[in-house]
PDB file of C-alpha atoms and ligand atoms in Angstrom:
ATOM      1  CA  MET A   1     103.711 165.169-101.996  1.00 94.00           C
ATOM      2  CA  ASN A   2     106.291 162.292-101.573  1.00 97.00           C
ATOM      3  CA  ILE A   3     109.222 163.196-103.704  1.00 98.00           C
ATOM      4  CA  VAL A   4     112.847 161.398-104.486  1.00 98.00           C
ATOM      5  CA  LEU A   5     116.088 162.897-105.957  1.00 98.00           C
ATOM      6  CA  LEU A   6     118.169 160.318-108.136  1.00 98.00           C
ATOM      7  CA  GLY A   7     121.232 161.594-109.232  1.00 98.00           C
ATOM      8  CA  PRO A   8     125.344 161.006-108.106  1.00 98.00           C
ATOM      9  CA  PRO A   9     126.858 161.916-105.457  1.00 98.00           C
ATOM     10  CA  GLY A  10     128.357 165.554-106.532  1.00 98.00           C
ATOM     11  CA  ALA A  11     124.660 165.647-108.666  1.00 98.00           C
ATOM     12  CA  GLY A  12     123.408 168.954-106.742  1.00 98.00           C
ATOM     13  CA  LYS A  13     120.953 166.804-104.410  1.00 98.00           C
ATOM     14  CA  GLY A  14     121.828 168.277-101.543  1.00 96.00           C
ATOM     15  CA  THR A  15     121.779 171.894-103.044  1.00 96.00           C
ATOM     16  CA  GLN A  16     118.331 170.857-103.861  1.00 97.00           C
ATOM     17  CA  ALA A  17     116.593 169.342-101.965  1.00 97.00           C
ATOM     18  CA  GLU A  18     116.811 172.506 -99.045  1.00 95.00           C
ATOM     19  CA  ARG A  19     115.656 174.988-101.610  1.00 96.00           C
ATOM     20  CA  MET A  20     113.248 172.645-102.187  1.00 97.00           C
ATOM     21  CA  SER A  21     112.150 172.032 -98.619  1.00 97.00           C
ATOM     22  CA  ASP A  22     111.904 175.732 -98.368  1.00 97.00           C
ATOM     23  CA  ARG A  23     109.476 175.979-101.561  1.00 97.00           C
ATOM     24  CA  HIS A  24     106.979 173.054-101.117  1.00 96.00           C
ATOM     25  CA  GLY A  25     107.367 173.057 -96.374  1.00 97.00           C
ATOM     26  CA  LEU A  26     108.539 169.465 -97.240  1.00 98.00           C
ATOM     27  CA  PRO A  27     110.990 168.125 -94.687  1.00 98.00           C
ATOM     28  CA  ARG A  28     114.275 167.111 -96.389  1.00 97.00           C
ATOM     29  CA  VAL A  29     115.176 163.854 -95.937  1.00 98.00           C
ATOM     30  CA  ALA A  30     118.820 162.931 -96.093  1.00 97.00           C
ATOM     31  CA  THR A  31     120.507 160.057 -95.447  1.00 98.00           C
ATOM     32  CA  GLY A  32     123.413 160.228 -95.793  1.00 96.00           C
ATOM     33  CA  ASP A  33     122.907 163.497 -92.601  1.00 94.00           C
ATOM     34  CA  ILE A  34     121.642 161.099 -91.050  1.00 96.00           C
ATOM     35  CA  PHE A  35     125.087 158.912 -90.629  1.00 96.00           C
ATOM     36  CA  ARG A  36     127.043 162.052 -90.456  1.00 94.00           C
ATOM     37  CA  ALA A  37     124.739 163.416 -87.572  1.00 93.00           C
ATOM     38  CA  ALA A  38     125.597 160.195 -85.429  1.00 95.00           C
ATOM     39  CA  LEU A  39     129.051 159.669 -86.116  1.00 94.00           C
ATOM     40  CA  ALA A  40     129.538 163.411 -84.206  1.00 92.00           C
ATOM     41  CA  GLU A  41     127.205 161.605 -81.654  1.00 95.00           C
ATOM     42  CA  GLY A  42     129.855 159.250 -81.393  1.00 96.00           C
ATOM     43  CA  THR A  43     126.893 156.593 -81.535  1.00 97.00           C
ATOM     44  CA  PRO A  44     126.602 152.692 -82.937  1.00 95.00           C
ATOM     45  CA  LEU A  45     124.692 153.124 -85.900  1.00 95.00           C
ATOM     46  CA  GLY A  46     127.435 156.195 -86.078  1.00 95.00           C
ATOM     47  CA  LEU A  47     130.314 154.580 -86.145  1.00 96.00           C
ATOM     48  CA  GLU A  48     128.888 151.155 -87.616  1.00 96.00           C
ATOM     49  CA  ALA A  49     128.427 153.869 -90.744  1.00 97.00           C
ATOM     50  CA  LYS A  50     131.545 154.932 -90.626  1.00 96.00           C
ATOM     51  CA  ARG A  51     133.447 151.817 -91.374  1.00 96.00           C
ATOM     52  CA  PHE A  52     131.260 151.774 -94.911  1.00 98.00           C
ATOM     53  CA  MET A  53     131.540 155.834 -95.644  1.00 97.00           C
ATOM     54  CA  ASP A  54     135.174 155.806 -95.365  1.00 95.00           C
ATOM     55  CA  THR A  55     135.414 153.609 -98.155  1.00 95.00           C
ATOM     56  CA  GLY A  56     132.416 154.817-100.475  1.00 97.00           C
ATOM     57  CA  LYS A  57     130.586 151.212-100.237  1.00 98.00           C
ATOM     58  CA  LEU A  58     126.991 151.343 -99.473  1.00 98.00           C
ATOM     59  CA  VAL A  59     125.589 151.051 -95.495  1.00 98.00           C
ATOM     60  CA  PRO A  60     124.059 147.744 -95.658  1.00 98.00           C
ATOM     61  CA  ASP A  61     120.648 147.700 -96.269  1.00 98.00           C
ATOM     62  CA  GLU A  62     118.982 146.843 -93.269  1.00 97.00           C
ATOM     63  CA  ILE A  63     121.048 149.870 -91.166  1.00 97.00           C
ATOM     64  CA  VAL A  64     119.743 152.106 -93.923  1.00 98.00           C
ATOM     65  CA  GLU A  65     115.935 151.286 -95.067  1.00 97.00           C
ATOM     66  CA  GLY A  66     114.946 150.946 -90.974  1.00 96.00           C
ATOM     67  CA  ILE A  67     117.082 154.721 -90.570  1.00 96.00           C
ATOM     68  CA  VAL A  68     113.973 155.817 -93.421  1.00 97.00           C
ATOM     69  CA  THR A  69     111.375 154.294 -92.653  1.00 96.00           C
ATOM     70  CA  GLY A  70     111.611 154.669 -88.837  1.00 96.00           C
ATOM     71  CA  ARG A  71     112.110 158.806 -90.405  1.00 97.00           C
ATOM     72  CA  LEU A  72     108.834 158.850 -92.583  1.00 98.00           C
ATOM     73  CA  GLY A  73     106.868 157.843 -89.543  1.00 97.00           C
ATOM     74  CA  ASP A  74     107.866 161.076 -87.931  1.00 97.00           C
ATOM     75  CA  ALA A  75     104.925 163.338 -87.839  1.00 97.00           C
ATOM     76  CA  ASP A  76     106.906 165.608 -89.996  1.00 97.00           C
ATOM     77  CA  CYS A  77     106.900 163.252 -93.209  1.00 97.00           C
ATOM     78  CA  ARG A  78     103.069 163.033 -93.038  1.00 94.00           C
ATOM     79  CA  GLY A  79     102.212 165.221 -95.730  1.00 94.00           C
ATOM     80  CA  GLY A  80     105.523 164.843 -97.435  1.00 97.00           C
ATOM     81  CA  PHE A  81     108.982 164.573 -98.275  1.00 98.00           C
ATOM     82  CA  ILE A  82     112.065 165.300-100.368  1.00 98.00           C
ATOM     83  CA  LEU A  83     114.554 161.892 -99.836  1.00 98.00           C
ATOM     84  CA  ASP A  84     118.138 162.411-100.383  1.00 98.00           C
ATOM     85  CA  GLY A  85     120.132 159.483-100.882  1.00 98.00           C
ATOM     86  CA  PHE A  86     117.319 157.019-100.804  1.00 98.00           C
ATOM     87  CA  PRO A  87     117.210 154.719-101.954  1.00 98.00           C
ATOM     88  CA  ARG A  88     120.585 153.718-103.528  1.00 98.00           C
ATOM     89  CA  ASN A  89     119.990 150.781-104.620  1.00 98.00           C
ATOM     90  CA  THR A  90     117.135 148.723-105.687  1.00 98.00           C
ATOM     91  CA  HIS A  91     116.526 146.204-102.185  1.00 98.00           C
ATOM     92  CA  GLN A  92     116.259 150.053-100.890  1.00 98.00           C
ATOM     93  CA  ALA A  93     113.654 151.339-103.550  1.00 98.00           C
ATOM     94  CA  GLU A  94     111.194 147.614-103.033  1.00 98.00           C
ATOM     95  CA  ALA A  95     111.879 148.220 -99.007  1.00 98.00           C
ATOM     96  CA  LEU A  96     110.245 151.822 -99.661  1.00 98.00           C
ATOM     97  CA  ASP A  97     107.685 150.928-101.789  1.00 98.00           C
ATOM     98  CA  ARG A  98     106.720 148.234 -99.258  1.00 98.00           C
ATOM     99  CA  TYR A  99     106.874 150.508 -96.783  1.00 98.00           C
ATOM    100  CA  LEU A 100     104.768 153.149 -98.535  1.00 98.00           C
ATOM    101  CA  ALA A 101     101.871 151.201 -99.355  1.00 98.00           C
ATOM    102  CA  SER A 102     101.823 149.999 -95.764  1.00 97.00           C
ATOM    103  CA  ARG A 103     100.780 153.213 -94.921  1.00 95.00           C
ATOM    104  CA  GLY A 104      98.913 154.052 -98.177  1.00 95.00           C
ATOM    105  CA  GLY A 105     101.196 155.703-100.146  1.00 96.00           C
ATOM    106  CA  GLU A 106     103.257 156.094-102.868  1.00 96.00           C
ATOM    107  CA  ILE A 107     105.915 158.394-104.563  1.00 97.00           C
ATOM    108  CA  ASP A 108     104.876 161.154-106.528  1.00 96.00           C
ATOM    109  CA  VAL A 109     107.390 161.957-108.413  1.00 97.00           C
ATOM    110  CA  ILE A 110     111.106 161.035-108.926  1.00 98.00           C
ATOM    111  CA  ILE A 111     113.442 163.849-110.112  1.00 98.00           C
ATOM    112  CA  SER A 112     117.014 162.279-111.962  1.00 98.00           C
ATOM    113  CA  ILE A 113     119.945 164.567-111.863  1.00 98.00           C
ATOM    114  CA  ALA A 114     122.741 164.211-114.039  1.00 98.00           C
ATOM    115  CA  VAL A 115     126.193 165.353-114.640  1.00 98.00           C
ATOM    116  CA  GLU A 116     128.949 164.286-116.588  1.00 98.00           C
ATOM    117  CA  PRO A 117     131.477 162.876-114.204  1.00 96.00           C
ATOM    118  CA  GLU A 118     134.366 164.961-114.471  1.00 97.00           C
ATOM    119  CA  GLU A 119     132.325 167.497-113.073  1.00 98.00           C
ATOM    120  CA  LEU A 120     131.201 165.387-110.767  1.00 98.00           C
ATOM    121  CA  VAL A 121     134.841 165.063-109.171  1.00 98.00           C
ATOM    122  CA  ARG A 122     135.679 168.851-109.534  1.00 98.00           C
ATOM    123  CA  ARG A 123     132.483 169.241-107.535  1.00 98.00           C
ATOM    124  CA  LEU A 124     132.981 166.854-104.568  1.00 98.00           C
ATOM    125  CA  THR A 125     136.739 167.178-104.197  1.00 98.00           C
ATOM    126  CA  GLY A 126     136.044 171.388-103.659  1.00 98.00           C
ATOM    127  CA  ARG A 127     132.924 170.554-101.265  1.00 98.00           C
ATOM    128  CA  ARG A 128     132.799 172.094 -98.558  1.00 97.00           C
ATOM    129  CA  VAL A 129     130.265 172.092 -95.439  1.00 95.00           C
ATOM    130  CA  CYS A 130     129.415 173.811 -92.557  1.00 94.00           C
ATOM    131  CA  GLY A 131     129.845 171.931 -89.363  1.00 91.00           C
ATOM    132  CA  GLY A 132     127.088 174.213 -87.466  1.00 91.00           C
ATOM    133  CA  CYS A 133     123.465 173.879 -90.006  1.00 89.00           C
ATOM    134  CA  GLY A 134     125.246 171.349 -93.068  1.00 89.00           C
ATOM    135  CA  ALA A 135     125.329 173.650 -95.364  1.00 91.00           C
ATOM    136  CA  ASN A 136     127.613 173.280 -98.209  1.00 93.00           C
ATOM    137  CA  TYR A 137     129.717 175.459 -99.777  1.00 96.00           C
ATOM    138  CA  HIS A 138     132.491 174.871-103.021  1.00 97.00           C
ATOM    139  CA  VAL A 139     135.856 176.268-103.302  1.00 97.00           C
ATOM    140  CA  SER A 140     135.067 178.200-106.691  1.00 96.00           C
ATOM    141  CA  PHE A 141     131.470 177.427-107.464  1.00 95.00           C
ATOM    142  CA  ASN A 142     129.758 178.813-104.593  1.00 95.00           C
ATOM    143  CA  VAL A 143     132.599 180.959-102.086  1.00 97.00           C
ATOM    144  CA  PRO A 144     131.328 182.345 -99.062  1.00 97.00           C
ATOM    145  CA  SER A 145     131.274 184.957 -97.703  1.00 97.00           C
ATOM    146  CA  ARG A 146     134.107 184.663 -95.504  1.00 96.00           C
ATOM    147  CA  GLU A 147     137.102 182.136 -95.564  1.00 94.00           C
ATOM    148  CA  GLY A 148     136.327 179.159 -93.872  1.00 96.00           C
ATOM    149  CA  ALA A 149     132.704 179.939 -92.322  1.00 98.00           C
ATOM    150  CA  CYS A 150     129.058 179.234 -93.104  1.00 97.00           C
ATOM    151  CA  ASP A 151     126.994 182.479 -94.410  1.00 97.00           C
ATOM    152  CA  ALA A 152     124.263 180.950 -92.598  1.00 95.00           C
ATOM    153  CA  CYS A 153     125.429 180.474 -89.393  1.00 97.00           C
ATOM    154  CA  GLY A 154     128.989 181.234 -89.418  1.00 97.00           C
ATOM    155  CA  GLY A 155     129.556 177.653 -88.764  1.00 97.00           C
ATOM    156  CA  GLU A 156     133.159 176.133 -89.261  1.00 97.00           C
ATOM    157  CA  LEU A 157     133.537 174.139 -92.806  1.00 98.00           C
ATOM    158  CA  TYR A 158     135.191 171.212 -93.318  1.00 96.00           C
ATOM    159  CA  GLN A 159     136.179 169.572 -95.773  1.00 97.00           C
ATOM    160  CA  ARG A 160     133.990 165.655 -95.513  1.00 95.00           C
ATOM    161  CA  ASP A 161     136.366 163.035 -95.035  1.00 93.00           C
ATOM    162  CA  ASP A 162     135.042 160.651 -98.499  1.00 96.00           C
ATOM    163  CA  ASP A 163     135.459 163.738-100.672  1.00 97.00           C
ATOM    164  CA  ASN A 164     138.475 163.066-101.735  1.00 96.00           C
ATOM    165  CA  GLU A 165     139.614 162.125-104.930  1.00 96.00           C
ATOM    166  CA  GLY A 166     140.475 158.624-104.932  1.00 96.00           C
ATOM    167  CA  ILE A 167     136.993 157.841-103.143  1.00 97.00           C
ATOM    168  CA  VAL A 168     135.524 159.886-105.343  1.00 98.00           C
ATOM    169  CA  ARG A 169     135.857 157.655-107.734  1.00 97.00           C
ATOM    170  CA  SER A 170     134.790 154.548-106.323  1.00 98.00           C
ATOM    171  CA  ARG A 171     131.573 156.515-105.285  1.00 98.00           C
ATOM    172  CA  LEU A 172     131.056 157.041-109.038  1.00 98.00           C
ATOM    173  CA  ASP A 173     131.693 153.888-109.418  1.00 98.00           C
ATOM    174  CA  VAL A 174     129.012 152.476-106.804  1.00 98.00           C
ATOM    175  CA  TYR A 175     126.484 155.193-108.715  1.00 98.00           C
ATOM    176  CA  LYS A 176     126.861 152.595-111.431  1.00 98.00           C
ATOM    177  CA  SER A 177     126.765 149.337-110.827  1.00 98.00           C
ATOM    178  CA  SER A 178     123.922 150.041-107.796  1.00 98.00           C
ATOM    179  CA  THR A 179     122.268 153.288-107.888  1.00 98.00           C
ATOM    180  CA  GLU A 180     121.751 154.273-111.313  1.00 98.00           C
ATOM    181  CA  PRO A 181     119.519 151.399-112.082  1.00 98.00           C
ATOM    182  CA  LEU A 182     116.978 152.835-110.025  1.00 98.00           C
ATOM    183  CA  ILE A 183     116.428 155.122-112.825  1.00 98.00           C
ATOM    184  CA  GLU A 184     114.617 152.480-114.723  1.00 98.00           C
ATOM    185  CA  TYR A 185     113.472 150.612-111.696  1.00 98.00           C
ATOM    186  CA  TYR A 186     111.115 154.101-111.677  1.00 98.00           C
ATOM    187  CA  ARG A 187     110.505 154.823-115.659  1.00 97.00           C
ATOM    188  CA  PRO A 188     107.020 152.679-116.155  1.00 97.00           C
ATOM    189  CA  LEU A 189     105.914 154.747-113.359  1.00 94.00           C
ATOM    190  CA  GLY A 190     105.531 156.920-115.796  1.00 94.00           C
ATOM    191  CA  ARG A 191     106.466 160.221-112.859  1.00 95.00           C
ATOM    192  CA  LEU A 192     110.376 160.139-112.854  1.00 97.00           C
ATOM    193  CA  VAL A 193     112.008 162.843-114.314  1.00 96.00           C
ATOM    194  CA  SER A 194     115.213 163.601-116.184  1.00 97.00           C
ATOM    195  CA  VAL A 195     116.869 166.894-115.172  1.00 97.00           C
ATOM    196  CA  ASP A 196     120.119 168.342-116.324  1.00 98.00           C
ATOM    197  CA  GLY A 197     122.394 169.186-113.168  1.00 98.00           C
ATOM    198  CA  SER A 198     125.128 171.085-115.264  1.00 98.00           C
ATOM    199  CA  GLY A 199     123.269 174.492-115.017  1.00 97.00           C
ATOM    200  CA  SER A 200     124.505 177.055-112.480  1.00 97.00           C
ATOM    201  CA  PRO A 201     121.704 175.885-109.396  1.00 96.00           C
ATOM    202  CA  ASP A 202     119.383 178.793-109.974  1.00 98.00           C
ATOM    203  CA  GLU A 203     118.771 176.974-113.487  1.00 98.00           C
ATOM    204  CA  VAL A 204     118.814 173.584-112.274  1.00 98.00           C
ATOM    205  CA  PHE A 205     115.856 174.718-109.587  1.00 98.00           C
ATOM    206  CA  THR A 206     114.181 176.490-112.220  1.00 98.00           C
ATOM    207  CA  GLU A 207     113.867 172.897-113.978  1.00 97.00           C
ATOM    208  CA  ILE A 208     113.123 170.708-110.850  1.00 98.00           C
ATOM    209  CA  SER A 209     110.573 173.848-109.285  1.00 97.00           C
ATOM    210  CA  GLY A 210     108.437 173.414-113.286  1.00 96.00           C
ATOM    211  CA  ALA A 211     108.393 169.824-113.300  1.00 94.00           C
ATOM    212  CA  ILE A 212     107.367 169.155-109.609  1.00 94.00           C
ATOM    213  CA  ASP A 213     104.662 171.763-110.744  1.00 94.00           C
ATOM    214  CA  ALA A 214     103.239 169.807-113.423  1.00 91.00           C
ATOM    215  CA  ALA A 215     103.527 167.126-111.747  1.00 87.00           C
ATOM    216  CA  THR A 216     101.052 168.155-108.414  1.00 87.00           C
ATOM    217  CA  GLU A 217      98.357 169.593-111.392  1.00 87.00           C
ATOM    218  CA  ARG A 218      98.386 165.846-112.698  1.00 81.00           C
ATOM    219  CA  GLU A 219      97.379 164.642-109.889  1.00 76.00           C
ATOM    220  CA  GLY A 220      95.552 167.686-109.276  1.00 69.00           C
ATOM    221  CA  ARG A 221      96.921 168.860-105.621  1.00 56.00           C
TER     222      ARG A 221
HETATM  223  P1  ADP B 301     125.004 166.050-103.534  1.00 75.56           P
HETATM  224  O1  ADP B 301     124.361 165.923-102.449  1.00 75.56           O
HETATM  225  O2  ADP B 301     124.136 165.403-104.244  1.00 75.56           O
HETATM  226  O3  ADP B 301     125.947 165.576-103.496  1.00 75.56           O
HETATM  227  P2  ADP B 301     126.002 168.365-103.044  1.00 75.56           P
HETATM  228  O4  ADP B 301     124.319 169.923-103.426  1.00 75.56           O
HETATM  229  O5  ADP B 301     126.167 168.218-102.433  1.00 75.56           O
HETATM  230  O6  ADP B 301     125.351 167.051-104.469  1.00 75.56           O
HETATM  231  O7  ADP B 301     126.383 169.248-104.037  1.00 75.56           O
HETATM  232  C1  ADP B 301     128.535 169.184-104.518  1.00 75.56           C
HETATM  233  C2  ADP B 301     129.473 170.153-104.488  1.00 75.56           C
HETATM  234  O8  ADP B 301     129.038 170.430-105.387  1.00 75.56           O
HETATM  235  C3  ADP B 301     128.732 171.359-103.371  1.00 75.56           C
HETATM  236  O9  ADP B 301     130.379 171.799-103.488  1.00 75.56           O
HETATM  237  C4  ADP B 301     127.825 172.318-104.113  1.00 75.56           C
HETATM  238  O10 ADP B 301     128.339 174.136-103.315  1.00 75.56           O
HETATM  239  C5  ADP B 301     128.886 172.073-105.340  1.00 75.56           C
HETATM  240  N1  ADP B 301     127.403 172.557-106.676  1.00 75.56           N
HETATM  241  C6  ADP B 301     126.087 171.813-106.464  1.00 75.56           C
HETATM  242  N2  ADP B 301     125.633 172.546-106.956  1.00 75.56           N
HETATM  243  C7  ADP B 301     126.085 172.986-107.823  1.00 75.56           C
HETATM  244  C8  ADP B 301     125.939 173.428-109.796  1.00 75.56           C
HETATM  245  N3  ADP B 301     124.514 173.492-110.240  1.00 75.56           N
HETATM  246  N4  ADP B 301     127.134 173.859-110.093  1.00 75.56           N
HETATM  247  C9  ADP B 301     128.109 173.705-109.700  1.00 75.56           C
HETATM  248  N5  ADP B 301     128.394 173.839-108.764  1.00 75.56           N
HETATM  249  C10 ADP B 301     127.038 173.314-107.913  1.00 75.56           C
HETATM  250  P1  ADP B 302     126.495 162.790-101.591  1.00 75.56           P
HETATM  251  O1  ADP B 302     125.718 163.560-101.173  1.00 75.56           O
HETATM  252  O2  ADP B 302     127.998 162.486-101.872  1.00 75.56           O
HETATM  253  O3  ADP B 302     125.843 161.494-103.032  1.00 75.56           O
HETATM  254  P2  ADP B 302     126.102 161.564 -99.203  1.00 75.56           P
HETATM  255  O4  ADP B 302     125.737 162.144 -98.050  1.00 75.56           O
HETATM  256  O5  ADP B 302     124.358 161.245 -99.664  1.00 75.56           O
HETATM  257  O6  ADP B 302     126.673 161.267-100.021  1.00 75.56           O
HETATM  258  O7  ADP B 302     126.277 159.907 -98.676  1.00 75.56           O
HETATM  259  C1  ADP B 302     127.271 159.348 -98.219  1.00 75.56           C
HETATM  260  C2  ADP B 302     128.084 158.003 -97.672  1.00 75.56           C
HETATM  261  O8  ADP B 302     126.550 157.722 -96.515  1.00 75.56           O
HETATM  262  C3  ADP B 302     127.510 157.309 -99.477  1.00 75.56           C
HETATM  263  O9  ADP B 302     129.282 156.923 -99.682  1.00 75.56           O
HETATM  264  C4  ADP B 302     127.121 156.025 -98.339  1.00 75.56           C
HETATM  265  O10 ADP B 302     128.343 154.940 -97.275  1.00 75.56           O
HETATM  266  C5  ADP B 302     126.647 156.182 -97.135  1.00 75.56           C
HETATM  267  N1  ADP B 302     125.169 156.480 -97.587  1.00 75.56           N
HETATM  268  C6  ADP B 302     124.161 157.355 -97.661  1.00 75.56           C
HETATM  269  N2  ADP B 302     122.862 157.233 -98.505  1.00 75.56           N
HETATM  270  C7  ADP B 302     122.947 155.453 -97.973  1.00 75.56           C
HETATM  271  C8  ADP B 302     122.178 154.849 -98.984  1.00 75.56           C
HETATM  272  N3  ADP B 302     120.534 155.075 -98.750  1.00 75.56           N
HETATM  273  N4  ADP B 302     122.267 153.427 -98.426  1.00 75.56           N
HETATM  274  C9  ADP B 302     123.826 153.070 -98.494  1.00 75.56           C
HETATM  275  N5  ADP B 302     124.440 153.270 -97.955  1.00 75.56           N
HETATM  276  C10 ADP B 302     124.327 155.378 -97.300  1.00 75.56           C
HETATM  277 ZN1   ZN B 303     126.142 176.184 -91.312  1.00 75.56          ZN
END
């Protein structure tokens, strides 16, 4: 099953993708995480991506598309994947469709998670990320048991450079103008599921799981 998770920054894509990955045994491919890992290693890709990420702009399509098609070619993605944060505009969506078609595949379900903007700002400005394993926390909504430390791996939690209010608002604008149109791009396929992301992580996960089970049944898999 090939799954795309759509939604504005802070909608809970990462949180839900992790759970979906556990439940369905599918790899999560998160472009933002790939760039942050490259940056942590100090590679040219990471340094190039950082120039765009720091201002909330999209990394150029040619770079992102190359990274994603390379990653989807890995053996663990052959049986399906969960894309988190890609595609982010029509150019990327078309590149993805072409790539999948070339290997006889397609997107099976698109989950679009909606949350109202002020809640997104609260979620993003309070987000903390584990430097060890990438797990997400929140200073009020998802507090680790020991302050500043990851429950899963004990790693140190940090705040992303682009999770300050000014950059968050730019990222939300970029979502509106570039990414949100993908909802209409995918709608005619009849595989788009809109999910209310304002509930608790458990509630949202229940809704997403129901949608994926329905899609699986529909396709007789
Ligand atoms: P995205 O990947 O879409 O940017 P994340 O999964 O990283 O979103 O979530 C953004 C922030 O909001 C994180 O701090 C996370 O802990 C928190 N969060 C995620 N889902 C919820 C939810 N349903 N309710 C409240 N906070 C949430
Ligand atoms: P969030 O989880 O808050 O939605 P991400 O970690 O997905 O944020 O992305 C962080 C940044 O990485 C983006 O603001 C953008 O600069 C870059 N990025 C991630 N995915 C893409 C993509 N598909 N196309 C272009 N830039 C991307
Ligand atoms: Zn951790």
